[in-house]
Coordinates of C-alpha atoms and ligand atoms in Angstrom, one line a residue:
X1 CA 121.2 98.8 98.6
X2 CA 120.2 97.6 102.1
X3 CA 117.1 99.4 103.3
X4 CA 117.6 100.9 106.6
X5 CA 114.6 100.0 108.0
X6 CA 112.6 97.1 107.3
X7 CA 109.2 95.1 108.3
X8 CA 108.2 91.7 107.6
X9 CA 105.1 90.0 108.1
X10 CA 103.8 91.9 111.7
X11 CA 101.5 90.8 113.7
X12 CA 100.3 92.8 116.7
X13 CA 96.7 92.6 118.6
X14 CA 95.5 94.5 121.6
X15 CA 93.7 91.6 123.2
X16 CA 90.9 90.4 120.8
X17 CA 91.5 93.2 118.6
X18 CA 94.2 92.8 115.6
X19 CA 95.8 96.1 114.7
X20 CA 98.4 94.4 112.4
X21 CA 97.8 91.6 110.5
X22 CA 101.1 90.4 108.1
X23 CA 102.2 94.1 107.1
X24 CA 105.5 94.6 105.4
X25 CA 107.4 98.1 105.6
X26 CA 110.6 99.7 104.0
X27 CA 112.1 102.7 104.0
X28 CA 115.4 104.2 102.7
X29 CA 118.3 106.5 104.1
X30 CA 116.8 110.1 103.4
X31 CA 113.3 109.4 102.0
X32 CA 110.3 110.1 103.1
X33 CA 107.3 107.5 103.4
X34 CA 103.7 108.5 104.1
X35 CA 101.8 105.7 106.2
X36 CA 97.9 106.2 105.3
X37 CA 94.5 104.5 105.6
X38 CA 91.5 104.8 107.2
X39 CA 90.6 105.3 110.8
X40 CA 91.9 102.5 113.0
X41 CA 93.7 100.3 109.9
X42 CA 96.4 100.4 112.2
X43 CA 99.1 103.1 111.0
X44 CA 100.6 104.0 114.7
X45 CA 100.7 100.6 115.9
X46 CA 102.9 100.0 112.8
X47 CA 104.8 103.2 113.6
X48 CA 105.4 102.3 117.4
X49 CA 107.1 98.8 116.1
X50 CA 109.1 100.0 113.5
X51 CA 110.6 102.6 116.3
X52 CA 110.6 99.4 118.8
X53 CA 108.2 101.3 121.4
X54 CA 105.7 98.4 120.5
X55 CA 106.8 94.9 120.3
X56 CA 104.7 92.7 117.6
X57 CA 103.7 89.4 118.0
X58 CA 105.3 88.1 115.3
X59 CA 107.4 89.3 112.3
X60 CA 110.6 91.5 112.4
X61 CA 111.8 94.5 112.2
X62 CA 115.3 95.4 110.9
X63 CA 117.2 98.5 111.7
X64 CA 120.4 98.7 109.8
X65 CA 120.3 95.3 109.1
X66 CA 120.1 94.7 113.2
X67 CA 116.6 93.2 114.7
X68 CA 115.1 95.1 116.9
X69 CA 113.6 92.1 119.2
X70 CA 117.4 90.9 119.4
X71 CA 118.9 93.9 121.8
X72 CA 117.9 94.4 124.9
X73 CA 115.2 97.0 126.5
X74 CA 118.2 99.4 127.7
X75 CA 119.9 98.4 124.2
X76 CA 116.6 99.6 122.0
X77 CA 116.4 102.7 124.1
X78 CA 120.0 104.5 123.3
X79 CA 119.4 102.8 119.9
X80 CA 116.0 104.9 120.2
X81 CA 117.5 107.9 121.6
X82 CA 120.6 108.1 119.5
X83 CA 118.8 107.8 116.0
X84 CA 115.3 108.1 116.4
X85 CA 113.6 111.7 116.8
X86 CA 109.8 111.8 117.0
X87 CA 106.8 114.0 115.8
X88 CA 103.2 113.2 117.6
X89 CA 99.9 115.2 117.0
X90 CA 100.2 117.3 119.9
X91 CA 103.4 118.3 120.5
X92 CA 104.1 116.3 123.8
X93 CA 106.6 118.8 124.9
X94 CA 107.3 118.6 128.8
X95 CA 105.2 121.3 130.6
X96 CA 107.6 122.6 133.6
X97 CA 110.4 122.8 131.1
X98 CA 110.7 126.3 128.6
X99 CA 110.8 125.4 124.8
X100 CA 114.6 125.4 124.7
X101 CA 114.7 123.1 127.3
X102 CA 112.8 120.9 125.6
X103 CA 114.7 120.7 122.6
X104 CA 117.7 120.4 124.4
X105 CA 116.3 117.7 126.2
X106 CA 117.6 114.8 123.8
X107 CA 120.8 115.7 123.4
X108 CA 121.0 116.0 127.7
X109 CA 119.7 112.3 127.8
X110 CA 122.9 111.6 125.6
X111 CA 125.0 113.4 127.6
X112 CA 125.6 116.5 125.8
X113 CA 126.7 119.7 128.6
X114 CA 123.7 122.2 129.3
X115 CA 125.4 124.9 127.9
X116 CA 126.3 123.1 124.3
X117 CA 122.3 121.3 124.5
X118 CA 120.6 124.6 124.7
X119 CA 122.7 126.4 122.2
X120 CA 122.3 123.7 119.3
X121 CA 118.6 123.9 120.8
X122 CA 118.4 127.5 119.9
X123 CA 119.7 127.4 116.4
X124 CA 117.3 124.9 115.7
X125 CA 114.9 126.8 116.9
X126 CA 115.7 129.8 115.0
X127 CA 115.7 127.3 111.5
X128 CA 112.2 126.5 112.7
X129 CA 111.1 130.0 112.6
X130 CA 110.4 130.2 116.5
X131 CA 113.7 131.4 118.6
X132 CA 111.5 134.0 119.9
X133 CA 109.5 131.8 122.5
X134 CA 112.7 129.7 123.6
X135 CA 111.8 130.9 126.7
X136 CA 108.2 130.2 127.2
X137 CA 106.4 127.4 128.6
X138 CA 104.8 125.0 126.3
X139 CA 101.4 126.2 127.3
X140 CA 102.4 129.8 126.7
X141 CA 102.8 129.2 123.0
X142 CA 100.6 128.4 120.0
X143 CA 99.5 125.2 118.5
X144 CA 101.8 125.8 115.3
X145 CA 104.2 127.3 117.1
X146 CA 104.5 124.5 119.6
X147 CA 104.6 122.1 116.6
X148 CA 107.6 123.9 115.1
X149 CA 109.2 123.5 119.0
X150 CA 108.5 119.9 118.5
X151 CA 110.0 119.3 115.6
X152 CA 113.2 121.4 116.5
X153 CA 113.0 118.6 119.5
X154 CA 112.6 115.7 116.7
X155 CA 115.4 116.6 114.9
X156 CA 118.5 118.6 117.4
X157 CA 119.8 114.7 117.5
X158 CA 120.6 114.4 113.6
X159 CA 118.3 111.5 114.0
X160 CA 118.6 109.3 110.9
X161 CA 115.1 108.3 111.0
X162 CA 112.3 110.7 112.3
X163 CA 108.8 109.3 113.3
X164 CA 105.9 111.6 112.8
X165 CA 102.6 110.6 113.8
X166 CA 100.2 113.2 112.3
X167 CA 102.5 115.9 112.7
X168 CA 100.0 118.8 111.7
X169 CA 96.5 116.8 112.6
X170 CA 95.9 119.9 115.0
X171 CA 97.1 122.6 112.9
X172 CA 95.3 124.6 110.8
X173 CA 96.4 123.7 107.2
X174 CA 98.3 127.7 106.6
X175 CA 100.6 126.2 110.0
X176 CA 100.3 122.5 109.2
X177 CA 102.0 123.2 105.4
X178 CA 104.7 125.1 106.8
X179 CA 105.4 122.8 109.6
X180 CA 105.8 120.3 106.5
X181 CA 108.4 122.1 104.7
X182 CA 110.4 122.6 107.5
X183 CA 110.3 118.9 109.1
X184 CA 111.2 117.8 105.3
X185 CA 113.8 120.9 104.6
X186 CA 115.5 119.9 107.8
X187 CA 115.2 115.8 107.9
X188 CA 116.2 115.8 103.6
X189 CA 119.4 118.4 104.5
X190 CA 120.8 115.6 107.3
X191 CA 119.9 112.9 104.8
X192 CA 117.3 111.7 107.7
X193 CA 114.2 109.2 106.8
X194 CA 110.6 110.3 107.6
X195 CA 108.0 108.0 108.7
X196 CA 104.7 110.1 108.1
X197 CA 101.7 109.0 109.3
X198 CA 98.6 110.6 108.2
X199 CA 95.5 110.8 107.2
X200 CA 95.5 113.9 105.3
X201 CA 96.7 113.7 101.2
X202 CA 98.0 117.1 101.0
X203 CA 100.3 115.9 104.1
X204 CA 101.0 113.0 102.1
X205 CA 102.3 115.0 99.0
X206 CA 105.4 116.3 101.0
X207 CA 106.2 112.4 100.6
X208 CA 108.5 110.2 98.4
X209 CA 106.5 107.8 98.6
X210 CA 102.9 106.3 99.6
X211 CA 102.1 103.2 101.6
X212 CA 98.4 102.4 102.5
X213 CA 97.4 100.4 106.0
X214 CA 93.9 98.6 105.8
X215 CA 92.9 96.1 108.1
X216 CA 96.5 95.6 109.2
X217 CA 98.4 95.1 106.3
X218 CA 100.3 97.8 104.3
X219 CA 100.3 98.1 100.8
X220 CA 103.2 99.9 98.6
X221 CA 101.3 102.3 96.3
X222 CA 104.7 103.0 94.6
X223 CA 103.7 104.0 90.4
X224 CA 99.8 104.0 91.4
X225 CA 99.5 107.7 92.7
Ligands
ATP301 N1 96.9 100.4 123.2 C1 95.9 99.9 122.6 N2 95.0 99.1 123.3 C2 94.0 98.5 122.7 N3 93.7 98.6 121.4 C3 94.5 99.4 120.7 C4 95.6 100.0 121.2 N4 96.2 100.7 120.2 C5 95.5 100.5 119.1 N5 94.5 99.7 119.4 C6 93.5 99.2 118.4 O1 94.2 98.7 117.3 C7 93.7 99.0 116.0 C8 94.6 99.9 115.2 O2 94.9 101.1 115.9 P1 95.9 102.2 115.4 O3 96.0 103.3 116.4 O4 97.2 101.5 115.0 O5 95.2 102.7 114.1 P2 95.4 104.0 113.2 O6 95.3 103.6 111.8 O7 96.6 104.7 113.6 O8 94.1 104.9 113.6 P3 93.8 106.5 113.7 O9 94.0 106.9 112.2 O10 92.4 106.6 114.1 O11 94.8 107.1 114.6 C9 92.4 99.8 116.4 O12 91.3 98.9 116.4 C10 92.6 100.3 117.8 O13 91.4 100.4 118.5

């Protein structure tokens, strides 16, 4: 079987400072990867090129067989916005806009009608436990409960691959395990990938699998755990 996304031998410095460093990446329709290491070994960068926000200096990455650095800007945007969903520490919800808003907010940039958006917004907020505050403000909710909206945002798209970059580093772990079950639930139900980035093991157990960044190159630690 053809992975659906792949990475091979990237290579990505911020001036003098090399973030990646040869790394390899793979990851299967409907499985869930957790991207660990220390502090700095350079798990986002590797996350923001496999999603094409980052370009790498050299290596490739494959989506669906396609490469990334072969369609144009506009090109790797609708690719973005059409199969990609995304998880970051802290929410990054749009502050003037109410939580349903927000999670209607992808399917809008892909054209869907208002009225359609915000109801598919609301039953995903209702699956994520927090319907209740669909009308609220980011800033009028909680940290876990803003994570949840987040996620609702991540996934109203049926993204087939979701980035999550430390999805619960600012919960506290009671919130941060339940925002787990539900971004899995969800993501394993629409057959959707996760990439997981953290730093946190029992994060990393909602995984299928573990792959280690240090000093810029990731290591498979399939059979070792
Ligand atoms: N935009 C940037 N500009 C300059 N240097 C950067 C940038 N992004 C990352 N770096 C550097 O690249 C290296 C890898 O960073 P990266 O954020 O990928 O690591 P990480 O493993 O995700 O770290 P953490 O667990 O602390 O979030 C680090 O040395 C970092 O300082």
């Amino acid at each position: 079987m053809t992975a659906l996304l792949t990475a091979n031998d990237l290579h990505k410095s911020y001036a003098s400072t090399p973030a990646l460093a040869g790394a390899d990446f793979s990851i299967d329709a409907g499985e869930v990867v957790a991207v660990m290491g220390p502090s700095g070994s350079g798990k986002s960068t590797l996350l923001h090129c496999l999603a094409g926000l980052v370009p790498p200096d050299q290596g490739t990455v494959r989506y669906q067989g396609r490469d990334l650095a072969a369609l144009s800007d506009a090109e790797r945007s609708a690719l973005r916005r059409a199969d990609f969903g995304f998880v970051f520490q802290f929410g990054r919800l749009v502050p003037e806009l109410s939580c349903v808003e927000n999670v209607a907010l992808p399917l809008r940039l892909t054209g869907t009608k208002r009225k359609e958006a915000e109801a598919r917004a609301t039953e995903w907020l209702a699956r994520l436990e927090v319907d209740d505050v669909r009308h609220h403000r980011p800033g009028q909710v909680s940290g876990g409960q803003g994570q949840r909206v987040a996620v609702a945002r991540a996934l109203v798209n049926n993204p087939r691959v979701v980035f999550a970059d430390e999805p619960t580093g600012a919960l506290d772990s009671l919130n941060g395990e339940r925002v787990m079950q539900l971004l899995v639930e969800a993501a394993q139900e629409s057959a959707a990938a996760i990439v997981l980035v953290t730093h946190e093991s029992r994060v990393a157990a909602f995984s299928d699998r573990e792959v280690v960044v240090r000093d810029g190159k990731a290591r498979d630690m399939a059979g070792a755990a």
